[in-house]
């Protein structure tokens, strides 16, 4: 017996899907619009990235972040700003932004550096969780790689510390100043020195891994090239650190939340 096959009209299928999607949006309390309340369109990828890192980085538990994403220009700009006044930042999640135009001019905002007889310190990042805990400001560039199982190694040298003359600052003090919108913290202090960070993926052996040219041990076969650098780690020495300009880059901040 010949059977007749009925095919549902394509338009009806699309209409059904549209109705289901619309109902789902209403049920979730959504308006179906991709435009934020401020009128700016938010991309799905940007929103996803914010949600991904938002719950993994908490400034309250990371008040001494390493600034591994800064290049030489960022570092020199920061020091220039610190020489003219207190530095304010917007620190949220895994992102820290210096507000260059915020704050009054005050050349005594920071004390002179206190030089120290430092030594090479090492930080190993073996998991994604360790990345967020130890290097939160590196989440944007290294997060996906750490999630995929890549491991990282960082070495740093602190040659000195520079602290602010004020121990606290209130939001009320900034309220009438231009350029301070969004400020959440001020930089109470920062470490001077140098650092180098690289991946262990291409290293032949994880034990004793070091960076080329820093003189911190490790054979040529077990060394790895640094992907991110601040200052020149190989020039750092505990002898008269105040004279080694290439080991005086800001590498780590100490931030305090505005009251």
CSV table of C-alpha atoms in Angstrom, one decimal:
chain,number,residue,atom,x,y,z
A,1,UNK,CA,0.0,0.0,0.0
A,2,UNK,CA,1.3,3.4,-0.9
A,3,UNK,CA,1.8,5.7,2.1
A,4,UNK,CA,1.5,9.4,1.9
A,5,UNK,CA,4.2,11.3,3.8
A,6,UNK,CA,3.3,14.7,5.1
A,7,UNK,CA,6.0,17.3,5.5
A,8,UNK,CA,5.5,20.1,7.9
A,9,UNK,CA,5.7,23.5,6.2
A,10,UNK,CA,9.1,25.2,6.8
A,11,UNK,CA,7.4,28.4,7.8
A,12,UNK,CA,5.5,26.7,10.5
A,13,UNK,CA,8.6,25.2,12.0
A,14,UNK,CA,10.4,28.5,12.1
A,15,UNK,CA,7.3,30.2,13.6
A,16,UNK,CA,7.2,27.5,16.3
A,17,UNK,CA,10.9,28.0,17.1
A,18,UNK,CA,10.4,31.7,17.3
A,19,UNK,CA,7.5,31.4,19.7
A,20,UNK,CA,9.5,29.0,21.9
A,21,UNK,CA,12.5,31.3,22.0
A,22,UNK,CA,10.3,34.3,22.8
A,23,UNK,CA,8.5,32.5,25.6
A,24,UNK,CA,11.9,31.4,27.1
A,25,UNK,CA,13.1,35.0,27.1
A,26,UNK,CA,9.9,36.3,28.8
A,27,UNK,CA,10.1,33.4,31.3
A,28,UNK,CA,13.6,34.4,32.3
A,29,UNK,CA,12.7,38.0,32.8
A,30,UNK,CA,14.6,39.2,29.7
A,31,UNK,CA,13.5,41.8,27.3
A,32,UNK,CA,15.1,40.2,24.3
A,33,UNK,CA,17.4,43.1,23.7
A,34,UNK,CA,21.2,42.9,23.6
A,35,UNK,CA,21.6,46.5,24.5
A,36,UNK,CA,22.8,47.4,28.0
A,37,UNK,CA,20.9,49.9,30.1
A,38,UNK,CA,23.4,52.6,29.2
A,39,UNK,CA,22.8,52.2,25.5
A,40,UNK,CA,26.1,50.5,24.7
A,41,UNK,CA,25.9,47.2,23.0
A,42,UNK,CA,27.6,44.4,24.9
A,43,UNK,CA,29.1,41.6,22.9
A,44,UNK,CA,28.4,38.1,23.9
A,45,UNK,CA,32.1,37.3,24.1
A,46,UNK,CA,32.9,40.2,26.3
A,47,UNK,CA,30.1,39.4,28.7
A,48,UNK,CA,31.3,35.8,28.8
A,49,UNK,CA,34.8,36.8,29.6
A,50,UNK,CA,33.7,39.0,32.4
A,51,UNK,CA,31.5,36.3,33.9
A,52,UNK,CA,34.4,33.8,33.6
A,53,UNK,CA,36.9,35.9,35.5
A,54,UNK,CA,34.5,37.8,37.8
A,55,UNK,CA,34.1,35.0,40.3
A,56,UNK,CA,37.8,33.8,40.2
A,57,UNK,CA,39.6,37.1,41.0
A,58,UNK,CA,38.8,39.0,44.2
A,59,UNK,CA,40.8,42.2,44.9
A,60,UNK,CA,40.0,41.7,48.6
A,61,UNK,CA,42.2,38.6,48.7
A,62,UNK,CA,44.8,39.9,46.2
A,63,UNK,CA,45.9,43.3,47.5
A,64,UNK,CA,49.5,42.7,46.4
A,65,UNK,CA,49.2,41.9,42.7
A,66,UNK,CA,52.1,41.4,40.4
A,67,UNK,CA,51.8,43.7,37.4
A,68,UNK,CA,53.0,41.2,34.8
A,69,UNK,CA,51.0,42.7,32.0
A,70,UNK,CA,52.8,46.1,32.1
A,71,UNK,CA,55.3,46.9,29.4
A,72,UNK,CA,58.2,49.4,29.8
A,73,UNK,CA,55.9,52.3,28.8
A,74,UNK,CA,53.3,51.4,31.4
A,75,UNK,CA,56.0,51.0,34.1
A,76,UNK,CA,57.7,54.4,33.3
A,77,UNK,CA,54.3,56.1,33.1
A,78,UNK,CA,53.3,54.7,36.5
A,79,UNK,CA,56.6,55.9,38.1
A,80,UNK,CA,56.2,59.3,36.6
A,81,UNK,CA,52.7,59.5,38.0
A,82,UNK,CA,53.9,58.4,41.4
A,83,UNK,CA,56.5,61.1,41.4
A,84,UNK,CA,53.8,63.8,41.1
A,85,UNK,CA,51.0,62.4,43.3
A,86,UNK,CA,49.2,59.5,44.9
A,87,UNK,CA,48.2,56.8,42.3
A,88,UNK,CA,44.6,55.8,42.2
A,89,UNK,CA,43.3,52.7,40.4
A,90,UNK,CA,40.1,50.9,39.3
A,91,UNK,CA,40.6,47.3,40.5
A,92,UNK,CA,37.8,45.0,39.8
A,93,UNK,CA,37.9,41.2,39.3
A,94,UNK,CA,41.1,40.4,37.3
A,95,UNK,CA,41.6,43.9,35.9
A,96,UNK,CA,43.5,46.8,37.3
A,97,UNK,CA,43.5,50.2,35.5
A,98,UNK,CA,45.6,53.2,36.6
A,99,UNK,CA,43.6,56.4,36.6
A,100,UNK,CA,46.3,58.8,35.5
A,101,UNK,CA,44.1,62.0,35.7
A,102,UNK,CA,42.9,61.2,39.3
A,103,UNK,CA,44.2,62.9,42.4
A,104,UNK,CA,45.8,66.2,43.4
A,105,UNK,CA,49.5,66.9,42.6
A,106,UNK,CA,51.7,66.1,45.5
A,107,UNK,CA,55.4,65.3,45.0
A,108,UNK,CA,55.6,64.1,48.6
A,109,UNK,CA,52.8,61.5,48.2
A,110,UNK,CA,55.4,58.7,48.3
A,111,UNK,CA,58.5,58.3,50.4
A,112,UNK,CA,61.9,57.7,49.0
A,113,UNK,CA,62.6,54.1,48.1
A,114,UNK,CA,63.9,51.8,50.8
A,115,UNK,CA,66.5,49.6,49.2
A,116,UNK,CA,66.8,45.9,50.2
A,117,UNK,CA,69.4,43.2,49.7
A,118,UNK,CA,67.0,40.9,47.9
A,119,UNK,CA,67.4,37.6,46.2
A,120,UNK,CA,65.8,35.6,43.3
A,121,UNK,CA,62.3,34.4,44.3
A,122,UNK,CA,60.3,31.8,42.3
A,123,UNK,CA,56.6,31.3,41.7
A,124,UNK,CA,55.2,28.2,40.0
A,125,UNK,CA,51.8,28.1,38.4
A,126,UNK,CA,50.7,24.5,37.9
A,127,UNK,CA,46.9,24.9,37.7
A,128,UNK,CA,44.3,27.4,36.7
A,129,UNK,CA,43.4,28.0,40.3
A,130,UNK,CA,47.0,28.9,41.2
A,131,UNK,CA,47.0,31.4,38.4
A,132,UNK,CA,44.0,33.3,39.8
A,133,UNK,CA,45.4,33.1,43.3
A,134,UNK,CA,49.0,34.1,42.6
A,135,UNK,CA,48.9,36.1,39.4
A,136,UNK,CA,45.3,37.5,39.1
A,137,UNK,CA,46.2,40.2,36.7
A,138,UNK,CA,47.6,37.6,34.3
A,139,UNK,CA,44.2,35.9,33.9
A,140,UNK,CA,43.2,37.7,30.7
A,141,UNK,CA,46.2,36.6,28.8
A,142,UNK,CA,47.1,33.3,30.5
A,143,UNK,CA,43.8,32.0,31.8
A,144,UNK,CA,42.8,29.9,28.7
A,145,UNK,CA,46.3,28.4,28.5
A,146,UNK,CA,46.3,27.5,32.2
A,147,UNK,CA,42.8,26.0,31.8
A,148,UNK,CA,44.2,23.8,29.0
A,149,UNK,CA,46.9,22.5,31.3
A,150,UNK,CA,49.8,24.7,30.5
A,151,UNK,CA,52.2,25.5,33.4
A,152,UNK,CA,54.2,28.6,34.1
A,153,UNK,CA,57.2,29.6,36.0
A,154,UNK,CA,58.1,33.1,37.3
A,155,UNK,CA,61.2,34.5,38.9
A,156,UNK,CA,61.5,37.9,40.5
A,157,UNK,CA,63.9,40.1,42.5
A,158,UNK,CA,62.8,42.9,44.8
A,159,UNK,CA,65.5,45.6,45.1
A,160,UNK,CA,63.4,48.1,47.0
A,161,UNK,CA,60.0,49.3,48.2
A,162,UNK,CA,58.3,52.7,48.1
A,163,UNK,CA,55.4,53.5,50.3
A,164,UNK,CA,52.9,56.3,50.4
A,165,UNK,CA,52.9,58.9,53.2
A,166,UNK,CA,49.1,58.4,53.7
A,167,UNK,CA,47.8,55.1,55.1
A,168,UNK,CA,44.2,55.6,54.0
A,169,UNK,CA,42.1,57.6,51.6
A,170,UNK,CA,38.3,58.1,51.5
A,171,UNK,CA,35.9,58.2,48.6
A,172,UNK,CA,34.6,61.6,49.9
A,173,UNK,CA,38.1,63.1,49.3
A,174,UNK,CA,37.9,62.1,45.7
A,175,UNK,CA,34.3,63.0,45.1
A,176,UNK,CA,35.0,66.6,43.8
A,177,UNK,CA,38.2,65.7,41.8
A,178,UNK,CA,38.1,65.2,38.1
A,179,UNK,CA,39.3,62.0,36.5
A,180,UNK,CA,38.5,59.8,39.5
A,181,UNK,CA,35.3,58.2,38.3
A,182,UNK,CA,35.4,54.5,39.0
A,183,UNK,CA,38.3,54.7,41.5
A,184,UNK,CA,38.2,51.8,44.0
A,185,UNK,CA,41.7,51.7,45.5
A,186,UNK,CA,44.9,53.7,45.9
A,187,UNK,CA,48.4,52.4,45.6
A,188,UNK,CA,49.8,52.4,49.1
A,189,UNK,CA,53.1,51.0,48.0
A,190,UNK,CA,55.0,49.2,45.3
A,191,UNK,CA,58.0,47.0,44.9
A,192,UNK,CA,60.9,47.8,42.6
A,193,UNK,CA,63.0,45.2,40.9
A,194,UNK,CA,62.6,42.9,37.9
A,195,UNK,CA,60.8,39.7,36.9
A,196,UNK,CA,60.5,37.2,34.1
A,197,UNK,CA,57.7,34.7,33.4
A,198,UNK,CA,57.6,31.9,30.9
A,199,UNK,CA,55.8,28.7,30.0
A,200,UNK,CA,57.2,25.3,31.1
A,201,UNK,CA,55.6,23.6,28.0
A,202,UNK,CA,58.8,23.7,26.0
A,203,UNK,CA,61.2,23.2,28.9
A,204,UNK,CA,62.9,19.8,28.8
A,205,UNK,CA,62.8,19.4,32.5
A,206,UNK,CA,60.7,21.2,35.1
A,207,UNK,CA,63.1,20.7,38.0
A,208,UNK,CA,65.5,23.6,38.3
A,209,UNK,CA,64.0,25.5,35.4
A,210,UNK,CA,65.5,29.0,35.1
A,211,UNK,CA,65.4,31.9,32.6
A,212,UNK,CA,68.3,32.4,30.2
A,213,UNK,CA,70.7,35.0,31.3
A,214,UNK,CA,69.6,35.6,34.8
A,215,UNK,CA,72.4,33.6,36.5
A,216,UNK,CA,70.1,31.8,38.9
A,217,UNK,CA,71.2,28.3,38.2
A,218,UNK,CA,69.9,25.7,35.7
A,219,UNK,CA,71.6,24.4,32.7
A,220,UNK,CA,71.1,25.6,29.1
A,221,UNK,CA,68.9,22.6,28.4
A,222,UNK,CA,66.6,23.2,31.3
A,223,UNK,CA,66.1,26.9,30.7
A,224,UNK,CA,63.2,28.6,29.1
A,225,UNK,CA,62.6,31.9,27.3
A,226,UNK,CA,60.6,34.5,29.2
A,227,UNK,CA,57.4,35.7,27.6
A,228,UNK,CA,56.8,38.5,30.0
A,229,UNK,CA,59.4,40.7,31.6
A,230,UNK,CA,59.8,43.7,33.8
A,231,UNK,CA,63.3,45.2,34.1
A,232,UNK,CA,66.3,43.0,33.5
A,233,UNK,CA,66.4,40.2,35.9
A,234,UNK,CA,70.0,39.3,35.1
A,235,UNK,CA,71.3,42.6,36.3
A,236,UNK,CA,69.8,42.4,39.8
A,237,UNK,CA,72.2,42.1,42.7
A,238,UNK,CA,72.0,42.6,46.5
A,239,UNK,CA,75.1,44.8,46.3
A,240,UNK,CA,74.1,48.4,46.1
A,241,UNK,CA,70.7,47.9,44.4
A,242,UNK,CA,70.0,51.6,44.3
A,243,UNK,CA,72.7,51.9,41.6
A,244,UNK,CA,71.2,49.3,39.2
A,245,UNK,CA,68.6,51.2,37.2
A,246,UNK,CA,67.6,48.1,35.2
A,247,UNK,CA,66.5,46.4,38.4
A,248,UNK,CA,64.2,49.2,39.5
A,249,UNK,CA,61.0,48.6,37.5
A,250,UNK,CA,57.7,48.5,39.5
A,251,UNK,CA,56.8,44.8,39.6
A,252,UNK,CA,54.2,44.5,42.4
A,253,UNK,CA,51.7,46.8,43.9
A,254,UNK,CA,50.2,47.1,47.4
A,255,UNK,CA,46.7,48.5,47.0
A,256,UNK,CA,44.2,49.7,49.7
A,257,UNK,CA,40.5,50.0,49.2
A,258,UNK,CA,39.1,53.5,49.4
A,259,UNK,CA,37.1,54.0,52.6
